[in-house]
Amino acid sequence: MDFSELNVIYKWFFDYLRFLQLNEHETHVVTTIALLLAFSLVMYTLDYILKNIFIVIARKYASRSKTKLDDLIINNKVLHNITHFIPVALARILFPIFFMGFPGVIKAVLTITNLLFVIVITLLCRSIIRTVRDYAKTKPRLADKPIDSYSQVASIFLYFFAGVIIFSTITGKDPVTFLVSLGAASAILMLVFKDTIMGFVASIQVSTNDMVRVGDWIEMAKFGADGTVLEINLSTVKVQNFDKTITTIPTYLLISDSFKNYRGMQVSGGRRIKRSINIKMSSIRFLEPAEINELKKIQLLKPYIEERQKEIDEYNHNTNADQSMPINGRRMTNIGLFRAYVLRYTQQNPNIHKEYHLMVRHLQPTEHGLPIELYMFTNSTVWAFYETVMADIFDHVLAAIDYFHLEVFELPSSDDVRQFIANSQDPTKYSN
C-alpha cells in the first residue's frame, strides 16, 4: 500500500492503531472505520451545537417581536432544519479529503451525504410549507380558503420528487429515465399495490390534517371501535376498546368513513352531561300558596321564589287578573320551581364547569311524558369521575322530585298489571 497517497490524519490513525498488532490490511480497515465514526461524531456534535445556539437566539428574538411569523418559523422547525445544512455541507467537502486514496469509501460516503442533503432540503421545504400554511390562516381574507388542502398537495409533490431523487441517487440512474419507466408500469403498480397506495395517501392526509393521533379516544361504531388509538401505520389503525379488545381499522377508512374523535373534549377540560328525566304530565299543576311557603324552606330556592313572587304579583296587579280563576294571570307551577331548583343545585356543584353551557330545559313532550333535560359539563374528563358526578346529581334530583309534587313517568311493570287485575276482581275495593 502506497502511504504517500494518504493524508496526514489517516497516517496518524494508522500508526496509532498499530498497538492492536494487526496485519496491514486489518489495520487499514479498522483505521477507516475509526475515521468514519470519529468524523460522524464530530459532524453530529457540530449539528447539535449549531442547532441549540440558533434556536436559543431565535427564541429570544421571537419573544420580543410582536409578529407571529417568527413564532411560526420556530414552531415549524425552519431554523432547526437550516442548521443541518452546515454539517452535511462540511461532510460533503471534507470526507473526500480525509479518505484520499480510498475511492470505494469516498463513493459510498458521497452517496450517503447526497442522500442526507436531499433529506435536509425536503425537511426544510416541509417546514416552510407548514409555516406558510399557518401564516396564511392568520389572514382574514384567506379564512375561507382551503389552505390545508393546498399545503397537503404541495407536501405530496415534495415527498414524491424527494423519493425520485433519492432513488436516482442510490441507483445512479437518471431521474427522467426513472419517471418514464415508472409511468409505463404505473397501471400494474396501482393494481398490485392498491391497498398500500390508498393507505399511504390516507396516512399522509391523516397526519397532515391532524385527524387522529396515537392516544386519541375515537369512536367508529360501524366497525365496533370505541377506545384509544394505539398505533397508526401505513395500512391499519389499532384501537384498544374499553373492554380491552383490539379493533383494527384500515387507514384509508378514516378518510372515506366518518368517525368521532374525543380529543377536543379531552383538551377542553370538560365533559358534557346531557340526560333527561321524564315527568308524568298529569302531575304538573299550579301551586297553592301554602305549598309555595313550604318550598321556601329550601335554602337554594327561597331567594328565587321571593323574587319570582314579587314579579308575578306586580304583573297580576297591573293586568287586573281575576285570581278566582287560577288560569288568569301568572302563577307558579311545580315544574317551574323544580327546574329552578335543579339549575341552582347544579350551579353550586363544585364539580360542574362554570365556563361552559349550563341549562335545565324542556324537551318535546312525548307519550312518555315531559322530558326535563340537564345539559352541563363536568370540570374533568376522567371517565370514572364523570360518571360519579352525573350519578350523584341524578340521585339527588330524583329524590327531590317528590317535594315538588311531581311524578316520574314509568311504564307499567308486571307487578302493576297483576295489582290492577287483582283490584278489578275484588268488588270491595270500589265499595266506597
Tab-separated table of C-alpha atoms in Angstrom:
chain	number	residue	atom	x	y	z
A	1	MET	CA	0.000	0.000	0.000
A	2	ASP	CA	1.415	3.364	-1.020
A	3	PHE	CA	1.156	5.541	2.096
A	4	SER	CA	2.351	8.592	0.181
A	5	GLU	CA	-1.113	8.941	-1.245
A	6	LEU	CA	-2.795	9.062	2.149
A	7	ASN	CA	-3.404	12.199	4.165
A	8	VAL	CA	-1.752	13.034	7.461
A	9	ILE	CA	-4.833	12.268	9.611
A	10	TYR	CA	-5.128	8.800	8.145
A	11	LYS	CA	-1.395	8.130	8.755
A	12	TRP	CA	-1.740	9.278	12.344
A	13	PHE	CA	-4.694	6.965	12.981
A	14	PHE	CA	-2.914	4.107	11.165
A	15	ASP	CA	0.252	4.444	13.252
A	16	TYR	CA	-1.719	4.869	16.481
A	17	LEU	CA	-3.683	1.659	15.933
A	18	ARG	CA	-0.563	-0.477	15.381
A	19	PHE	CA	-0.676	-1.393	19.076
A	20	LEU	CA	-3.522	-3.761	18.190
A	21	GLN	CA	-0.867	-5.907	16.441
A	22	LEU	CA	-2.996	-6.468	13.365
A	23	ASN	CA	-1.681	-7.005	9.869
A	24	GLU	CA	-1.560	-4.090	7.433
A	25	HIS	CA	-4.903	-4.849	5.771
A	26	GLU	CA	-6.746	-5.299	9.080
A	27	THR	CA	-5.207	-2.097	10.464
A	28	HIS	CA	-6.331	-0.294	7.314
A	29	VAL	CA	-9.948	-1.495	7.789
A	30	VAL	CA	-10.014	-0.558	11.475
A	31	THR	CA	-8.493	2.846	10.688
A	32	THR	CA	-11.088	3.531	8.030
A	33	ILE	CA	-13.963	2.595	10.373
A	34	ALA	CA	-12.469	4.684	13.186
A	35	LEU	CA	-12.149	7.699	10.886
A	36	LEU	CA	-15.742	7.333	9.728
A	37	LEU	CA	-17.064	7.070	13.289
A	38	ALA	CA	-14.916	9.959	14.533
A	39	PHE	CA	-15.884	12.235	11.669
A	40	SER	CA	-19.583	11.318	12.020
A	41	LEU	CA	-19.426	12.070	15.754
A	42	VAL	CA	-17.795	15.445	15.063
A	43	MET	CA	-20.465	16.315	12.490
A	44	TYR	CA	-23.273	15.266	14.854
A	45	THR	CA	-21.782	17.322	17.691
A	46	LEU	CA	-21.440	20.329	15.394
A	47	ASP	CA	-25.038	19.932	14.275
A	48	TYR	CA	-26.222	19.725	17.901
A	49	ILE	CA	-24.269	22.811	18.968
A	50	LEU	CA	-25.344	24.930	15.992
A	51	LYS	CA	-28.965	23.863	16.378
A	52	ASN	CA	-29.116	24.836	20.043
A	53	ILE	CA	-27.314	28.140	19.510
A	54	PHE	CA	-29.582	29.158	16.648
A	55	ILE	CA	-32.745	28.087	18.455
A	56	VAL	CA	-31.845	29.925	21.674
A	57	ILE	CA	-31.040	33.144	19.803
A	58	ALA	CA	-34.148	32.854	17.654
A	59	ARG	CA	-36.431	32.237	20.642
A	60	LYS	CA	-35.099	35.297	22.450
A	61	TYR	CA	-35.726	37.410	19.360
A	62	ALA	CA	-39.191	35.936	18.820
A	63	SER	CA	-40.207	36.607	22.432
A	64	ARG	CA	-39.511	40.303	21.902
A	65	SER	CA	-41.126	40.515	18.493
A	66	LYS	CA	-44.815	41.362	18.062
A	67	THR	CA	-45.241	39.490	14.793
A	68	LYS	CA	-46.445	35.898	14.579
A	69	LEU	CA	-44.297	34.908	11.627
A	70	ASP	CA	-41.125	34.374	13.660
A	71	ASP	CA	-43.031	32.240	16.158
A	72	LEU	CA	-44.372	30.114	13.330
A	73	ILE	CA	-40.866	29.739	11.871
A	74	ILE	CA	-39.595	28.410	15.193
A	75	ASN	CA	-42.582	26.187	15.910
A	76	ASN	CA	-42.387	24.596	12.465
A	77	LYS	CA	-38.618	23.957	12.868
A	78	VAL	CA	-37.439	26.021	9.898
A	79	LEU	CA	-34.276	27.161	11.697
A	80	HIS	CA	-33.880	23.694	13.137
A	81	ASN	CA	-33.642	22.248	9.634
A	82	ILE	CA	-31.446	25.059	8.277
A	83	THR	CA	-28.733	24.202	10.808
A	84	HIS	CA	-28.499	20.691	9.308
A	85	PHE	CA	-27.041	22.174	6.102
A	86	ILE	CA	-23.717	23.152	7.683
A	87	PRO	CA	-22.620	19.683	8.908
A	88	VAL	CA	-23.861	17.997	5.721
A	89	ALA	CA	-22.041	20.520	3.522
A	90	LEU	CA	-18.833	20.131	5.551
A	91	ALA	CA	-19.107	16.349	5.299
A	92	ARG	CA	-19.566	16.661	1.544
A	93	ILE	CA	-16.345	18.734	1.307
A	94	LEU	CA	-14.122	17.092	3.936
A	95	PHE	CA	-14.860	13.389	3.510
A	96	PRO	CA	-13.052	13.160	0.125
A	97	ILE	CA	-10.037	14.910	1.665
A	98	PHE	CA	-9.831	12.611	4.679
A	99	PHE	CA	-10.229	9.484	2.574
A	100	MET	CA	-7.936	10.237	-0.357
A	101	GLY	CA	-6.741	7.027	-1.911
A	102	PHE	CA	-9.929	5.142	-0.987
A	103	PRO	CA	-12.270	5.620	-3.950
A	104	GLY	CA	-14.685	2.939	-2.706
A	105	VAL	CA	-15.086	4.625	0.663
A	106	ILE	CA	-15.363	8.079	-0.916
A	107	LYS	CA	-18.071	6.903	-3.302
A	108	ALA	CA	-20.139	5.336	-0.511
A	109	VAL	CA	-19.720	8.351	1.760
A	110	LEU	CA	-20.609	10.809	-1.001
A	111	THR	CA	-23.754	8.810	-1.748
A	112	ILE	CA	-24.737	8.983	1.912
A	113	THR	CA	-24.037	12.708	2.147
A	114	ASN	CA	-26.026	13.329	-1.044
A	115	LEU	CA	-28.950	11.423	0.446
A	116	LEU	CA	-28.665	13.437	3.649
A	117	PHE	CA	-28.590	16.624	1.604
A	118	VAL	CA	-31.823	15.654	-0.168
A	119	ILE	CA	-33.451	14.739	3.162
A	120	VAL	CA	-32.403	18.048	4.738
A	121	ILE	CA	-33.810	20.004	1.787
A	122	THR	CA	-37.049	18.011	1.996
A	123	LEU	CA	-37.406	18.655	5.728
A	124	LEU	CA	-36.687	22.353	5.223
A	125	CYS	CA	-39.239	22.639	2.399
A	126	ARG	CA	-41.814	20.809	4.513
A	127	SER	CA	-41.210	23.237	7.387
A	128	ILE	CA	-41.576	26.190	5.018
A	129	ILE	CA	-44.831	24.791	3.606
A	130	ARG	CA	-46.239	24.387	7.125
A	131	THR	CA	-45.094	27.888	8.087
A	132	VAL	CA	-46.748	29.411	5.018
A	133	ARG	CA	-49.899	27.393	5.776
A	134	ASP	CA	-50.093	28.566	9.392
A	135	TYR	CA	-49.290	32.163	8.467
A	136	ALA	CA	-51.965	32.167	5.740
A	137	LYS	CA	-54.528	31.011	8.305
A	138	THR	CA	-53.891	34.178	10.309
A	139	LYS	CA	-55.023	36.344	7.390
A	140	PRO	CA	-58.771	37.144	7.486
A	141	ARG	CA	-59.054	37.334	3.692
A	142	LEU	CA	-57.824	33.737	3.434
A	143	ALA	CA	-60.018	32.373	6.213
A	144	ASP	CA	-62.488	30.753	3.796
A	145	LYS	CA	-59.801	29.270	1.523
A	146	PRO	CA	-58.819	25.555	1.715
A	147	ILE	CA	-55.285	26.286	2.946
A	148	ASP	CA	-54.833	22.784	4.368
A	149	SER	CA	-55.661	21.221	1.009
A	150	TYR	CA	-53.114	23.392	-0.773
A	151	SER	CA	-50.372	22.559	1.706
A	152	GLN	CA	-51.272	18.894	1.541
A	153	VAL	CA	-50.935	18.817	-2.250
A	154	ALA	CA	-47.608	20.664	-2.037
A	155	SER	CA	-46.350	18.176	0.552
A	156	ILE	CA	-47.343	15.198	-1.600
A	157	PHE	CA	-45.437	16.611	-4.587
A	158	LEU	CA	-42.461	17.377	-2.350
A	159	TYR	CA	-42.314	13.823	-0.998
A	160	PHE	CA	-42.733	12.383	-4.488
A	161	PHE	CA	-39.863	14.351	-6.017
A	162	ALA	CA	-37.670	13.721	-2.982
A	163	GLY	CA	-38.325	9.996	-3.357
A	164	VAL	CA	-37.437	10.121	-7.056
A	165	ILE	CA	-34.148	11.930	-6.360
A	166	ILE	CA	-33.258	9.556	-3.529
A	167	PHE	CA	-33.952	6.545	-5.747
A	168	SER	CA	-31.918	8.095	-8.537
A	169	THR	CA	-29.008	8.788	-6.158
A	170	ILE	CA	-28.959	5.225	-4.838
A	171	THR	CA	-29.283	3.502	-8.215
A	172	GLY	CA	-27.245	6.006	-10.233
A	173	LYS	CA	-29.983	6.290	-12.861
A	174	ASP	CA	-31.211	9.500	-14.420
A	175	PRO	CA	-34.443	10.761	-12.745
A	176	VAL	CA	-36.100	11.302	-16.156
A	177	THR	CA	-35.467	7.670	-17.125
A	178	PHE	CA	-36.889	6.533	-13.807
A	179	LEU	CA	-40.037	8.655	-14.248
A	180	VAL	CA	-40.571	7.300	-17.786
A	181	SER	CA	-40.248	3.698	-16.631
A	182	LEU	CA	-42.488	4.435	-13.663
A	183	GLY	CA	-45.186	5.823	-15.950
A	184	ALA	CA	-45.113	2.699	-18.104
A	185	ALA	CA	-45.532	0.435	-15.089
A	186	SER	CA	-47.983	2.639	-13.196
A	187	ALA	CA	-51.074	0.622	-14.174
A	188	ILE	CA	-49.580	-2.627	-12.885
A	189	LEU	CA	-48.226	-0.974	-9.757
A	190	MET	CA	-51.591	0.601	-8.932
A	191	LEU	CA	-53.346	-2.754	-9.330
A	192	VAL	CA	-50.868	-4.747	-7.256
A	193	PHE	CA	-50.306	-2.143	-4.557
A	194	LYS	CA	-53.796	-0.623	-4.487
A	195	ASP	CA	-54.321	-1.055	-0.737
A	196	THR	CA	-50.802	0.133	0.036
A	197	ILE	CA	-51.203	3.239	-2.112
A	198	MET	CA	-54.597	4.001	-0.540
A	199	GLY	CA	-53.111	3.526	2.911
A	200	PHE	CA	-50.124	5.693	2.052
A	201	VAL	CA	-52.290	8.543	0.770
A	202	ALA	CA	-54.654	8.185	3.725
A	203	SER	CA	-51.813	8.229	6.249
A	204	ILE	CA	-50.447	11.426	4.715
A	205	GLN	CA	-53.902	13.018	4.870
A	206	VAL	CA	-54.472	11.863	8.446
A	207	SER	CA	-51.082	13.211	9.509
A	208	THR	CA	-51.299	16.470	7.555
A	209	ASN	CA	-54.832	17.290	8.742
A	210	ASP	CA	-54.081	16.114	12.297
A	211	MET	CA	-57.234	13.978	12.251
A	212	VAL	CA	-56.025	11.243	14.605
A	213	ARG	CA	-53.066	10.893	16.943
A	214	VAL	CA	-51.814	7.981	18.976
A	215	GLY	CA	-53.565	8.247	22.345
A	216	ASP	CA	-56.752	9.803	20.973
A	217	TRP	CA	-60.109	8.356	22.003
A	218	ILE	CA	-62.078	7.666	18.832
A	219	GLU	CA	-65.434	6.035	18.145
A	220	MET	CA	-66.263	4.287	14.882
A	221	ALA	CA	-69.471	2.387	15.592
A	222	LYS	CA	-69.654	0.876	12.111
A	223	PHE	CA	-66.535	-1.177	12.828
A	224	GLY	CA	-67.041	-1.684	16.560
A	225	ALA	CA	-64.223	0.675	17.543
A	226	ASP	CA	-64.622	2.733	20.711
A	227	GLY	CA	-61.407	3.355	22.590
A	228	THR	CA	-57.832	4.603	22.498
A	229	VAL	CA	-55.669	4.661	19.368
A	230	LEU	CA	-52.595	2.508	19.990
A	231	GLU	CA	-50.892	2.632	16.605
A	232	ILE	CA	-51.214	4.309	13.216
A	233	ASN	CA	-49.278	2.839	10.330
A	234	LEU	CA	-49.450	2.727	6.567
A	235	SER	CA	-52.183	0.103	6.351
A	236	THR	CA	-54.045	-0.043	9.672
A	237	VAL	CA	-55.069	1.853	12.772
A	238	LYS	CA	-55.201	-0.167	16.004
A	239	VAL	CA	-57.798	0.861	18.579
A	240	GLN	CA	-57.952	-0.616	22.075
A	241	ASN	CA	-61.595	-0.650	23.140
A	242	PHE	CA	-62.616	-0.066	26.736
A	243	ASP	CA	-63.245	-3.790	27.192
A	244	LYS	CA	-59.529	-4.262	26.308
A	245	THR	CA	-60.269	-5.840	22.936
A	246	ILE	CA	-58.362	-4.585	19.879
A	247	THR	CA	-60.118	-3.338	16.745
A	248	THR	CA	-58.079	-2.920	13.570
A	249	ILE	CA	-59.332	-0.415	11.001
A	250	PRO	CA	-57.816	0.145	7.530
A	251	THR	CA	-56.193	3.564	7.498
A	252	TYR	CA	-57.977	4.691	4.337
A	253	LEU	CA	-61.366	4.203	6.065
A	254	LEU	CA	-60.550	7.174	8.309
A	255	ILE	CA	-60.789	9.255	5.147
A	256	SER	CA	-63.719	7.548	3.416
A	257	ASP	CA	-65.916	6.968	6.520
A	258	SER	CA	-66.907	9.188	9.402
A	259	PHE	CA	-65.713	8.714	12.964
A	260	LYS	CA	-65.837	10.626	16.230
A	261	ASN	CA	-62.660	11.905	17.886
A	262	TYR	CA	-62.964	12.888	21.565
A	263	ARG	CA	-59.650	14.764	21.626
A	264	GLY	CA	-61.409	18.135	21.615
A	265	MET	CA	-63.390	17.130	24.689
A	266	GLN	CA	-60.283	15.885	26.480
A	267	VAL	CA	-58.316	19.034	25.668
A	268	SER	CA	-61.166	21.337	26.713
A	269	GLY	CA	-61.158	20.008	30.272
A	270	GLY	CA	-64.931	19.499	30.391
A	271	ARG	CA	-67.178	16.571	29.507
A	272	ARG	CA	-70.839	17.039	28.673
A	273	ILE	CA	-73.767	15.729	30.706
A	274	LYS	CA	-76.868	15.529	28.534
A	275	ARG	CA	-79.538	13.386	30.190
A	276	SER	CA	-83.268	13.730	30.752
A	277	ILE	CA	-85.870	12.807	33.352
A	278	ASN	CA	-89.391	12.164	32.025
A	279	ILE	CA	-92.030	13.847	34.170
A	280	LYS	CA	-95.562	12.483	34.247
A	281	MET	CA	-97.552	15.321	32.670
A	282	SER	CA	-100.683	14.751	34.756
A	283	SER	CA	-98.646	15.676	37.861
A	284	ILE	CA	-97.807	19.158	36.508
A	285	ARG	CA	-100.008	21.856	38.067
A	286	PHE	CA	-100.206	25.307	39.688
A	287	LEU	CA	-99.009	25.556	43.273
A	288	GLU	CA	-101.118	26.732	46.194
A	289	PRO	CA	-99.789	29.496	48.488
A	290	ALA	CA	-99.255	27.001	51.303
A	291	GLU	CA	-97.202	24.787	49.033
A	292	ILE	CA	-95.116	27.754	47.910
A	293	ASN	CA	-94.420	28.701	51.526
A	294	GLU	CA	-93.365	25.122	52.223
A	295	LEU	CA	-90.924	25.210	49.297
A	296	LYS	CA	-89.385	28.407	50.688
A	297	LYS	CA	-87.774	26.182	53.303
A	298	ILE	CA	-85.412	25.013	50.527
A	299	GLN	CA	-82.451	27.355	51.001
A	300	LEU	CA	-81.344	27.356	47.366
A	301	LEU	CA	-84.856	28.155	46.184
A	302	LYS	CA	-86.033	30.769	48.732
A	303	PRO	CA	-84.430	33.872	47.067
A	304	TYR	CA	-85.768	32.824	43.664
A	305	ILE	CA	-89.322	32.240	44.989
A	306	GLU	CA	-89.424	35.633	46.706
A	307	GLU	CA	-88.163	37.457	43.624
A	308	ARG	CA	-90.450	35.486	41.314
A	309	GLN	CA	-93.498	36.021	43.546
A	310	LYS	CA	-92.883	39.760	43.589
A	311	GLU	CA	-92.657	39.818	39.795
A	312	ILE	CA	-95.873	37.758	39.432
A	313	ASP	CA	-97.815	39.910	41.918
A	314	GLU	CA	-96.817	43.094	40.084
A	315	TYR	CA	-97.867	41.622	36.742
A	316	ASN	CA	-101.235	40.406	38.029
A	317	HIS	CA	-101.890	43.757	39.692
A	318	ASN	CA	-101.045	45.719	36.547
A	319	THR	CA	-103.233	43.472	34.358
A	320	ASN	CA	-106.137	43.266	36.880
A	321	ALA	CA	-106.046	39.484	36.663
A	322	ASP	CA	-109.029	37.713	38.263
A	323	GLN	CA	-107.397	35.478	40.849
A	324	SER	CA	-110.581	33.491	41.457
A	325	MET	CA	-109.672	31.514	38.353
A	326	PRO	CA	-106.114	30.080	38.685
A	327	ILE	CA	-105.514	30.230	34.961
A	328	ASN	CA	-105.904	34.008	34.890
A	329	GLY	CA	-102.683	35.999	35.080
A	330	ARG	CA	-99.488	34.300	36.138
A	331	ARG	CA	-98.835	31.710	38.859
A	332	MET	CA	-96.033	29.463	39.937
A	333	THR	CA	-96.022	25.845	38.790
A	334	ASN	CA	-94.389	22.880	40.432
A	335	ILE	CA	-92.452	22.063	37.258
A	336	GLY	CA	-91.151	25.640	37.011
A	337	LEU	CA	-89.871	25.665	40.595
A	338	PHE	CA	-88.406	22.219	40.085
A	339	ARG	CA	-86.402	23.437	37.064
A	340	ALA	CA	-85.248	26.494	39.013
A	341	TYR	CA	-84.124	24.312	41.890
A	342	VAL	CA	-82.201	21.861	39.712
A	343	LEU	CA	-80.477	24.763	37.924
A	344	ARG	CA	-79.331	26.318	41.194
A	345	TYR	CA	-78.333	22.977	42.634
A	346	THR	CA	-76.049	22.241	39.689
A	347	GLN	CA	-74.679	25.804	39.599
A	348	GLN	CA	-73.360	25.450	43.140
A	349	ASN	CA	-71.924	21.987	42.488
A	350	PRO	CA	-68.079	22.306	42.588
A	351	ASN	CA	-67.687	19.503	40.040
A	352	ILE	CA	-69.599	21.336	37.289
A	353	HIS	CA	-67.664	23.533	34.849
A	354	LYS	CA	-68.711	27.156	35.310
A	355	GLU	CA	-67.435	28.456	31.947
A	356	TYR	CA	-69.472	26.153	29.713
A	357	HIS	CA	-73.202	25.972	28.984
A	358	LEU	CA	-75.392	25.014	31.910
A	359	MET	CA	-79.119	24.549	31.283
A	360	VAL	CA	-82.153	22.754	32.674
A	361	ARG	CA	-84.688	22.759	29.849
A	362	HIS	CA	-87.890	21.257	28.477
A	363	LEU	CA	-87.761	18.945	25.506
A	364	GLN	CA	-90.607	17.987	23.189
A	365	PRO	CA	-93.357	16.190	25.191
A	366	THR	CA	-93.904	12.607	24.116
A	367	GLU	CA	-96.109	9.650	25.055
A	368	HIS	CA	-93.533	9.033	27.792
A	369	GLY	CA	-94.100	12.381	29.492
A	370	LEU	CA	-92.301	15.721	29.543
A	371	PRO	CA	-88.502	15.330	29.358
A	372	ILE	CA	-86.560	17.698	31.626
A	373	GLU	CA	-83.002	17.714	30.306
A	374	LEU	CA	-79.921	18.560	32.323
A	375	TYR	CA	-77.268	19.999	29.986
A	376	MET	CA	-73.903	20.864	31.558
A	377	PHE	CA	-70.221	19.918	31.693
A	378	THR	CA	-68.128	18.363	34.416
A	379	ASN	CA	-64.795	20.026	35.151
A	380	SER	CA	-62.875	16.824	34.474
A	381	THR	CA	-62.835	14.450	31.506
A	382	VAL	CA	-61.816	11.373	33.516
A	383	TRP	CA	-64.418	8.722	32.756
A	384	ALA	CA	-64.926	7.386	36.300
A	385	PHE	CA	-65.110	10.905	37.752
A	386	TYR	CA	-67.612	11.967	35.088
A	387	GLU	CA	-69.903	9.001	35.753
A	388	THR	CA	-69.743	9.554	39.518
A	389	VAL	CA	-70.625	13.247	39.273
A	390	MET	CA	-73.506	12.560	36.898
A	391	ALA	CA	-74.857	9.771	39.102
A	392	ASP	CA	-74.659	11.961	42.232
A	393	ILE	CA	-76.603	14.752	40.534
A	394	PHE	CA	-79.367	12.484	39.282
A	395	ASP	CA	-79.553	10.636	42.611
A	396	HIS	CA	-80.324	13.938	44.288
A	397	VAL	CA	-82.657	15.225	41.583
A	398	LEU	CA	-84.743	12.022	41.500
A	399	ALA	CA	-85.038	12.061	45.281
A	400	ALA	CA	-86.080	15.750	45.244
A	401	ILE	CA	-88.896	15.362	42.701
A	402	ASP	CA	-91.439	14.268	45.305
A	403	TYR	CA	-91.046	17.532	47.257
A	404	PHE	CA	-92.416	19.404	44.227
A	405	HIS	CA	-95.477	17.104	43.969
A	406	LEU	CA	-94.238	15.725	40.661
A	407	GLU	CA	-94.049	12.144	39.441
A	408	VAL	CA	-91.516	10.430	37.213
A	409	PHE	CA	-93.071	8.672	34.218
A	410	GLU	CA	-92.670	4.897	34.266
A	411	LEU	CA	-94.174	2.246	32.043
A	412	PRO	CA	-96.346	-0.262	33.935
A	413	SER	CA	-94.381	-3.214	35.240
A	414	SER	CA	-95.658	-6.795	35.590
A	415	ASP	CA	-96.408	-6.162	39.290
A	416	ASP	CA	-98.520	-3.122	38.347
A	417	VAL	CA	-100.536	-5.197	35.890
A	418	ARG	CA	-101.094	-8.001	38.410
A	419	GLN	CA	-102.146	-5.486	41.057
A	420	PHE	CA	-104.603	-3.856	38.628
A	421	ILE	CA	-106.141	-7.248	37.750
A	422	ALA	CA	-106.436	-8.192	41.423
A	423	ASN	CA	-108.134	-4.915	42.276
A	424	SER	CA	-110.569	-5.212	39.365
A	425	GLN	CA	-111.611	-8.681	40.543
A	426	ASP	CA	-112.202	-7.605	44.173
A	427	PRO	CA	-115.506	-5.651	44.396
A	428	THR	CA	-114.720	-4.488	47.926
A	429	LYS	CA	-112.007	-2.255	46.556
A	430	TYR	CA	-114.641	0.000	44.990
A	431	SER	CA	-117.360	-0.265	47.674
A	432	ASN	CA	-116.715	3.278	48.817
